[in-house]
Amino acid sequence: MHFHILGSSSAALLLLYTQFSQAYTLPPDAALSRRQELSPMTANSTLLNCLKPLDAKVLQRQTPQFKENRYAFDLRYTFNPEVIVMASSASDVQTTDGPLVIDLSAIKSVEVTGIGGSTRAKIGSGIRLGPLYLSLYKQSGWTINAGTCPTVGIGGHALGGGFGLLARKYGLLIDRIVEMELVNANGDLIRVSANQNPDLFYALRGAGGGSYGVVTSFTVIPIKPADKVTSYTCDWKIWDCAKVLRAYTNFQSTASRDIGIELNVAPDGLTIYGTFQGPKADALAALAPFLKASPKPAASDVREGRHIDGVLRFAYMYNDPKNIEALGLTGSYKAGDLHYTKGKSLVFPSALRDSTIELLGKWGAKKVKGMSANYLIIDLLGAAVKDMSVDATAFVHTNAYTVIEFVAEWDENPDAKPGKPDCVKCLKWMNDMYAEILADFKNYGPVRGYQNYIDKDMLNWQEAYYD
């Protein structure tokens, strides 16, 4: 297997062997700086001969299954590859060669082995987080410290760092990866760990998305959550934004590590949500300093239950199902994420300043015509994330205080089709907001962004994501 960059003369993308992260990465070509429907290419005979052993797993444009597997989750990007290979094993990946897309979604096994401190979970790199959480739970109640969105693929999530509601207690997902299996550019399947190929082990954890080979499995130290876990939400009106954000950013340095917490700012108000590894009474006591420093919430909902219940609650599935089987994303169960979206991010190294808080409130309050949703997600990190040495992995944001994702979404149909025009007003809101907040960011130092919120418009992206 070899890696290829297709020339701009064919108006093509860099076809990464993506870890099913629902995103394509564009090469630095001005001609591709705007979204466009790219012309289909015809698979050449040499490529097809190479792929003959894969038989029906090879999808060409005339193959009936090609169309339904062609698109990324974000339907703004509609590239036509020559070939899609629906790989179901590492050996399938080894067989591939040439300019194509490898779909890893069938490499989705999850196996928990060992006992006590030697327990390990071997995870196929094509599985999404929702089905992964469900499978781990069914194997004696295990989980991992990953994100909340059920449709995100484990591969891209893990290779870019991976944080979620357990990060303050257990660190990033890459901190608990002990081994990976990877197909390199020569077609060799190799093991990667602290003892085998240690340089590659370092690089993959934080800077591995589509860069060094195709990861086909991760071996992770799983987590046994508390017997009783509390999930919670608190809501405020948008006019309380400055006071709530100030209390929130000040809470980071003293908050219990058992608290996983995020805050959303949107035109209809602010919401904090998260989980606490313990019973309801302990959760309320741990949140008390933050709530005491904030205005009284307009509403709150605190529930004691199983960890998996909190996972489902904050997966924000379509129609808000109550059955944990919804995490499997099968049948009528669908994610609530919209298929037309634009996102950006900033990583803040210290507590948010008053000038930043003012801007977040200003732009978060704006409701844009044609936009289904616009919001800011503000994550508090620190704690166990900061415990890891900045030199331990290729993830450069271990000292991050706060990570903010800026999101614009349009078209609420969960079965949206490709071809919808961009929401110009939505993108204007995003770009105008980001420009003003970016000007304020000079008070914090060099611009930094989170690579798992990848943005093709990020200036100096090499430094922002990896330096």
XYZ file of C-alpha atoms in Angstrom:
467
model
C 0.000 0.000 0.000
C 1.243 3.479 -0.847
C 0.047 6.946 0.029
C -0.822 9.316 -2.776
C -1.546 13.009 -3.072
C -3.657 13.659 -6.124
C -2.623 16.704 -8.116
C -4.770 19.827 -8.303
C -5.064 19.302 -12.054
C -7.662 16.636 -11.320
C -9.350 18.944 -8.791
C -8.911 16.239 -6.190
C -8.597 15.967 -2.466
C -5.787 14.508 -0.474
C -7.447 11.166 0.125
C -6.529 10.429 3.677
C -7.080 6.976 5.035
C -9.288 8.681 7.580
C -10.192 7.125 10.866
C -13.916 7.512 10.029
C -13.997 10.987 11.539
C -16.577 12.269 9.075
C -14.200 14.813 7.540
C -11.949 15.168 4.513
C -8.808 17.266 4.625
C -8.128 19.662 1.785
C -4.632 20.223 0.422
C -3.255 23.787 0.484
C -4.626 24.688 -2.920
C -6.343 28.039 -3.440
C -8.517 26.489 -6.113
C -10.105 24.328 -3.441
C -10.539 27.052 -0.838
C -14.276 27.116 -1.319
C -16.714 24.234 -1.196
C -17.473 22.678 -4.520
C -18.795 19.516 -6.151
C -15.663 17.889 -7.492
C -15.680 16.051 -10.798
C -15.766 12.246 -10.569
C -12.720 10.347 -11.693
C -12.602 6.999 -13.470
C -10.794 4.167 -11.729
C -7.864 2.931 -13.798
C -7.318 -0.728 -14.637
C -4.090 -0.980 -12.630
C -5.856 0.148 -9.485
C -8.767 -2.226 -10.037
C -6.460 -5.190 -10.659
C -4.703 -4.435 -7.391
C -8.032 -4.450 -5.573
C -9.426 -7.653 -7.146
C -8.870 -9.769 -4.004
C -11.304 -7.487 -2.147
C -14.114 -8.276 -4.584
C -17.463 -6.821 -3.407
C -15.750 -4.589 -0.829
C -14.620 -2.360 -3.709
C -17.228 0.245 -4.607
C -16.958 2.095 -7.920
C -19.249 4.845 -9.100
C -21.488 2.392 -10.939
C -21.805 0.181 -7.843
C -25.248 0.558 -6.223
C -23.784 1.052 -2.726
C -21.335 3.718 -3.856
C -23.684 6.688 -3.506
C -24.815 5.932 0.039
C -21.209 5.480 1.209
C -19.694 8.345 -0.739
C -20.578 11.232 1.541
C -18.954 12.442 4.733
C -21.186 13.246 7.702
C -20.918 16.965 6.885
C -22.756 17.154 3.576
C -21.118 20.454 2.641
C -18.274 18.337 1.245
C -19.231 16.134 -1.681
C -16.072 14.764 -3.243
C -16.358 11.915 -5.777
C -13.488 9.463 -5.184
C -12.420 6.931 -7.781
C -13.029 4.020 -5.466
C -14.213 3.344 -1.925
C -12.923 0.240 -0.191
C -15.217 -1.025 2.572
C -12.493 -2.643 4.653
C -13.494 -5.157 7.325
C -10.049 -6.192 8.550
C -6.454 -5.048 8.746
C -5.598 -7.418 5.882
C -8.130 -5.580 3.679
C -6.300 -2.348 4.417
C -2.980 -4.003 3.557
C -4.349 -5.001 0.166
C -5.269 -1.473 -0.881
C -3.052 0.668 -3.070
C -3.627 3.816 -5.051
C -5.754 6.968 -4.819
C -8.901 5.884 -3.004
C -10.900 6.183 0.193
C -10.851 3.417 2.778
C -14.002 3.170 4.881
C -13.141 1.555 8.212
C -16.665 1.435 9.637
C -16.818 -2.380 9.466
C -13.699 -2.670 11.656
C -15.726 -2.251 14.830
C -15.006 -5.133 17.204
C -14.725 -4.386 20.937
C -13.160 -6.963 23.247
C -12.468 -6.513 26.963
C -9.959 -8.938 28.501
C -8.025 -9.299 31.736
C -8.945 -8.568 35.329
C -8.290 -5.739 37.767
C -5.473 -3.418 36.788
C -4.568 -5.590 33.801
C -7.952 -5.128 32.085
C -7.647 -3.950 28.494
C -10.137 -3.093 25.759
C -9.113 -3.763 22.160
C -11.199 -1.539 19.905
C -11.567 -1.614 16.127
C -10.709 1.771 14.691
C -13.900 2.139 12.647
C -16.430 2.058 15.476
C -18.285 5.204 16.513
C -18.467 6.395 20.102
C -22.140 5.576 20.669
C -21.871 1.874 19.741
C -18.512 1.719 21.529
C -19.952 2.976 24.826
C -22.827 0.514 24.531
C -20.520 -2.431 23.833
C -18.181 -1.587 26.718
C -21.131 -1.227 29.082
C -22.435 -4.656 28.101
C -19.026 -6.139 28.932
C -19.274 -5.755 32.720
C -19.997 -2.040 32.840
C -16.771 -0.580 31.427
C -16.354 2.759 29.680
C -13.601 5.041 28.337
C -12.794 8.735 28.722
C -13.976 9.942 25.319
C -16.421 12.518 23.925
C -20.198 12.815 24.054
C -21.124 12.833 20.347
C -22.254 9.295 19.404
C -21.468 9.572 15.685
C -17.800 10.520 16.067
C -15.398 7.767 15.026
C -12.992 6.498 17.671
C -10.054 6.731 15.244
C -9.940 10.436 14.506
C -11.115 11.256 18.023
C -8.324 9.275 19.677
C -5.525 10.294 17.306
C -6.308 13.990 17.834
C -6.276 13.764 21.634
C -9.846 12.972 22.653
C -11.505 14.661 25.606
C -14.948 14.476 27.142
C -16.777 14.527 30.464
C -14.275 12.169 32.139
C -11.194 14.132 31.078
C -10.779 16.061 34.336
C -10.634 12.763 36.263
C -8.871 10.458 33.810
C -7.137 12.728 31.302
C -7.314 12.493 27.526
C -8.155 9.310 25.668
C -4.603 9.164 24.279
C -3.313 8.984 27.860
C -4.936 5.546 28.252
C -3.945 4.067 24.884
C -1.252 1.422 25.426
C -1.001 -0.062 21.939
C -2.145 0.444 18.358
C -2.005 -1.697 15.235
C -1.193 0.241 12.083
C -0.796 -0.482 8.385
C 2.112 1.595 7.137
C 2.829 2.876 3.631
C 4.623 -0.364 2.751
C 1.517 -2.389 3.581
C 3.023 -3.854 6.753
C 0.841 -4.369 9.811
C 2.906 -3.224 12.784
C 2.372 -2.890 16.520
C 2.918 0.510 18.037
C 3.485 1.004 21.764
C 5.914 2.482 24.260
C 8.191 -0.516 23.585
C 7.570 -1.114 19.877
C 8.021 1.788 17.466
C 8.009 4.315 20.344
C 8.560 7.342 18.090
C 5.435 6.445 16.135
C 3.581 5.818 19.393
C 4.450 9.354 20.460
C 3.444 10.930 17.145
C 0.139 9.115 16.714
C -1.146 10.261 20.092
C -2.176 13.812 19.276
C -0.975 14.244 15.691
C -1.939 10.956 14.075
C -5.054 11.794 12.073
C -4.325 10.529 8.551
C -0.623 11.283 8.855
C 1.444 8.168 9.453
C -0.606 5.213 8.307
C -3.953 3.519 8.881
C -4.605 2.609 12.494
C -6.794 -0.510 12.581
C -7.083 -1.035 16.342
C -6.514 0.656 19.683
C -5.796 -1.112 22.957
C -6.994 1.074 25.810
C -7.062 0.875 29.603
C -10.822 1.034 30.213
C -12.524 2.752 33.135
C -14.941 1.330 35.675
C -17.254 4.242 36.527
C -18.756 4.825 39.966
C -21.753 2.687 40.973
C -23.840 5.836 41.230
C -23.275 8.642 38.739
C -25.098 11.972 38.706
C -25.955 13.782 35.489
C -27.077 17.384 35.651
C -28.110 20.475 33.688
C -28.617 24.078 34.787
C -30.079 26.809 32.550
C -29.825 30.600 32.615
C -31.228 33.383 30.492
C -28.802 34.939 28.033
C -28.653 38.209 29.984
C -26.903 36.330 32.820
C -24.083 35.345 30.446
C -21.271 37.516 31.864
C -21.881 36.528 35.492
C -22.234 32.832 34.708
C -19.141 32.740 32.487
C -17.073 34.536 35.104
C -18.123 32.050 37.776
C -17.527 29.172 35.375
C -13.995 30.139 34.401
C -13.081 30.760 38.050
C -14.442 27.316 38.974
C -11.833 25.465 36.921
C -8.954 25.680 39.380
C -10.909 24.378 42.395
C -13.518 22.032 40.897
C -13.514 18.398 41.979
C -11.978 16.003 39.500
C -15.143 13.945 39.744
C -16.951 16.755 37.902
C -17.188 16.581 34.113
C -18.639 19.827 32.812
C -19.372 21.793 29.649
C -21.171 25.088 29.096
C -23.172 26.071 26.013
C -23.940 29.668 25.060
C -26.773 30.119 22.553
C -29.363 32.786 21.692
C -31.966 31.193 23.971
C -29.654 31.083 26.983
C -26.820 29.267 28.745
C -26.699 25.643 29.837
C -24.134 23.756 31.862
C -24.294 19.998 31.658
C -22.163 17.131 32.761
C -21.679 14.171 35.057
C -20.345 13.611 38.549
C -18.774 10.318 39.573
C -20.856 9.853 42.694
C -24.332 10.230 44.206
C -26.585 13.245 43.825
C -25.883 14.735 47.267
C -22.125 14.730 46.629
C -22.629 16.201 43.174
C -24.657 19.118 44.507
C -22.023 19.772 47.158
C -19.247 19.750 44.534
C -21.170 22.156 42.275
C -22.131 24.475 45.145
C -19.172 26.902 44.829
C -19.942 27.508 41.153
C -23.695 27.833 41.696
C -23.183 30.169 44.662
C -21.049 32.496 42.503
C -23.645 32.454 39.673
C -27.129 33.947 39.380
C -29.904 31.547 40.344
C -30.585 29.169 37.435
C -33.884 29.516 35.616
C -34.135 25.715 35.623
C -32.126 22.676 36.685
C -32.386 18.911 36.347
C -30.161 16.668 38.487
C -30.495 12.880 38.163
C -28.788 10.002 39.934
C -28.357 6.808 37.939
C -25.872 4.732 35.983
C -22.960 6.171 34.052
C -24.423 4.836 30.802
C -27.607 6.825 31.466
C -25.565 10.012 31.539
C -23.814 8.982 28.327
C -27.178 8.601 26.583
C -28.567 11.822 28.061
C -25.756 13.943 26.661
C -25.512 12.118 23.345
C -28.432 14.372 22.358
C -30.025 11.747 20.139
C -32.833 12.609 17.743
C -36.206 12.558 19.590
C -34.412 12.071 22.953
C -34.801 8.257 23.362
C -34.576 6.745 26.869
C -33.397 3.267 25.880
C -29.605 2.885 26.018
C -29.824 0.715 22.890
C -30.184 4.023 21.026
C -26.426 4.472 21.414
C -25.999 1.664 18.895
C -27.247 4.027 16.139
C -29.277 1.260 14.503
C -32.811 1.164 13.137
C -34.774 4.304 13.915
C -32.191 5.613 16.371
C -30.411 8.623 14.887
C -28.022 11.248 16.167
C -29.266 14.768 16.728
C -26.272 16.332 14.973
C -27.094 18.255 11.812
C -25.496 17.398 8.484
C -24.711 20.965 7.399
C -22.323 22.654 9.753
C -19.310 24.901 10.158
C -17.070 24.858 13.213
C -14.006 26.619 14.561
C -12.100 26.460 17.840
C -9.707 28.246 20.146
C -7.628 26.825 23.003
C -7.173 29.257 25.891
C -4.111 28.794 28.140
C -5.579 30.729 31.078
C -8.855 31.881 32.610
C -11.113 33.887 30.291
C -10.628 37.645 30.536
C -13.527 40.076 30.898
C -13.043 41.247 27.310
C -13.410 37.664 26.050
C -16.452 37.012 28.217
C -18.110 40.124 26.817
C -17.514 38.981 23.231
C -18.765 35.459 23.898
C -21.988 36.895 25.284
C -22.363 39.329 22.395
C -21.994 36.749 19.640
C -23.664 33.868 21.448
C -26.826 35.956 21.778
C -27.171 36.607 18.041
C -29.889 34.620 16.275
C -29.299 34.340 12.546
C -32.077 33.821 10.028
C -31.707 30.502 8.240
C -29.612 28.946 11.014
C -31.026 25.882 12.772
C -28.603 26.275 15.655
C -25.653 28.431 16.599
C -23.833 27.970 19.861
C -20.503 28.025 21.661
C -19.275 24.987 23.616
C -16.901 25.885 26.442
C -14.983 22.993 28.041
C -13.059 23.283 31.288
C -9.923 21.139 31.244
C -6.998 21.192 33.671
C -6.894 18.587 36.476
C -5.873 15.148 35.066
C -5.333 16.564 31.566
C -2.644 18.826 32.954
C -1.057 15.972 34.940
C 0.407 14.552 31.745
C 3.764 16.033 30.772
C 3.590 18.258 27.703
C 6.373 16.111 26.195
C 4.677 12.764 26.804
C 2.629 12.814 23.581
C 2.280 14.890 20.412
C -0.802 16.592 21.892
C 0.402 20.139 22.585
C -2.597 21.450 24.553
C -2.168 19.587 27.856
C -1.818 22.932 29.664
C -5.081 24.235 28.201
C -7.409 25.971 30.635
C -10.434 26.189 28.369
C -11.306 24.954 24.865
C -14.082 26.713 22.964
C -15.827 25.325 19.893
C -17.860 27.709 17.741
C -20.685 26.001 15.838
C -23.169 26.967 13.122
C -25.687 24.397 11.817
C -28.487 24.445 9.258
C -31.046 21.973 7.847
C -32.737 20.144 10.748
C -33.695 17.074 8.704
C -31.918 14.022 10.218
C -32.069 12.443 6.760
C -30.750 15.520 4.948
C -29.583 15.070 1.381
C -26.424 16.479 -0.217
C -26.517 19.478 -2.504
C -28.032 22.113 -0.230
C -26.469 25.560 -0.782
C -24.382 27.098 1.964
C -26.183 29.293 4.464
C -24.386 32.548 3.651
C -25.709 34.373 6.703
C -24.671 31.473 8.936
C -21.110 31.567 7.653
C -21.005 35.351 7.981
C -22.012 35.049 11.650
C -19.238 32.509 12.166
C -16.536 34.458 10.339
C -17.379 37.857 11.826
C -17.533 36.436 15.346
C -14.305 34.499 15.013
C -12.447 37.506 13.601
C -13.430 39.678 16.557
C -12.636 37.019 19.159
C -9.365 36.259 17.379
C -8.345 39.914 17.687
C -9.006 39.667 21.427
C -6.985 36.421 21.633
C -3.724 38.369 21.278
C -3.962 38.880 25.049
C -3.364 35.141 25.534
C -0.427 34.515 23.192
C -0.090 32.595 19.892
C -3.342 31.332 18.379
C -4.077 27.710 19.237
C -6.913 25.462 18.064
C -8.062 21.925 18.800
C -7.191 19.625 15.903
C -10.318 17.519 16.356
C -12.368 20.621 15.545
C -10.450 20.868 12.292
C -10.994 24.009 10.231
C -9.606 24.332 6.712
C -9.652 28.128 7.128
C -7.410 28.133 10.209
C -4.442 30.427 9.608
C -1.025 28.953 10.414
C -2.750 25.665 11.153
C 0.513 23.775 11.653
C 1.372 25.945 14.658
C -2.219 26.291 15.888
C -2.850 22.542 16.037
C 0.557 20.955 16.526
C 3.168 23.388 17.857
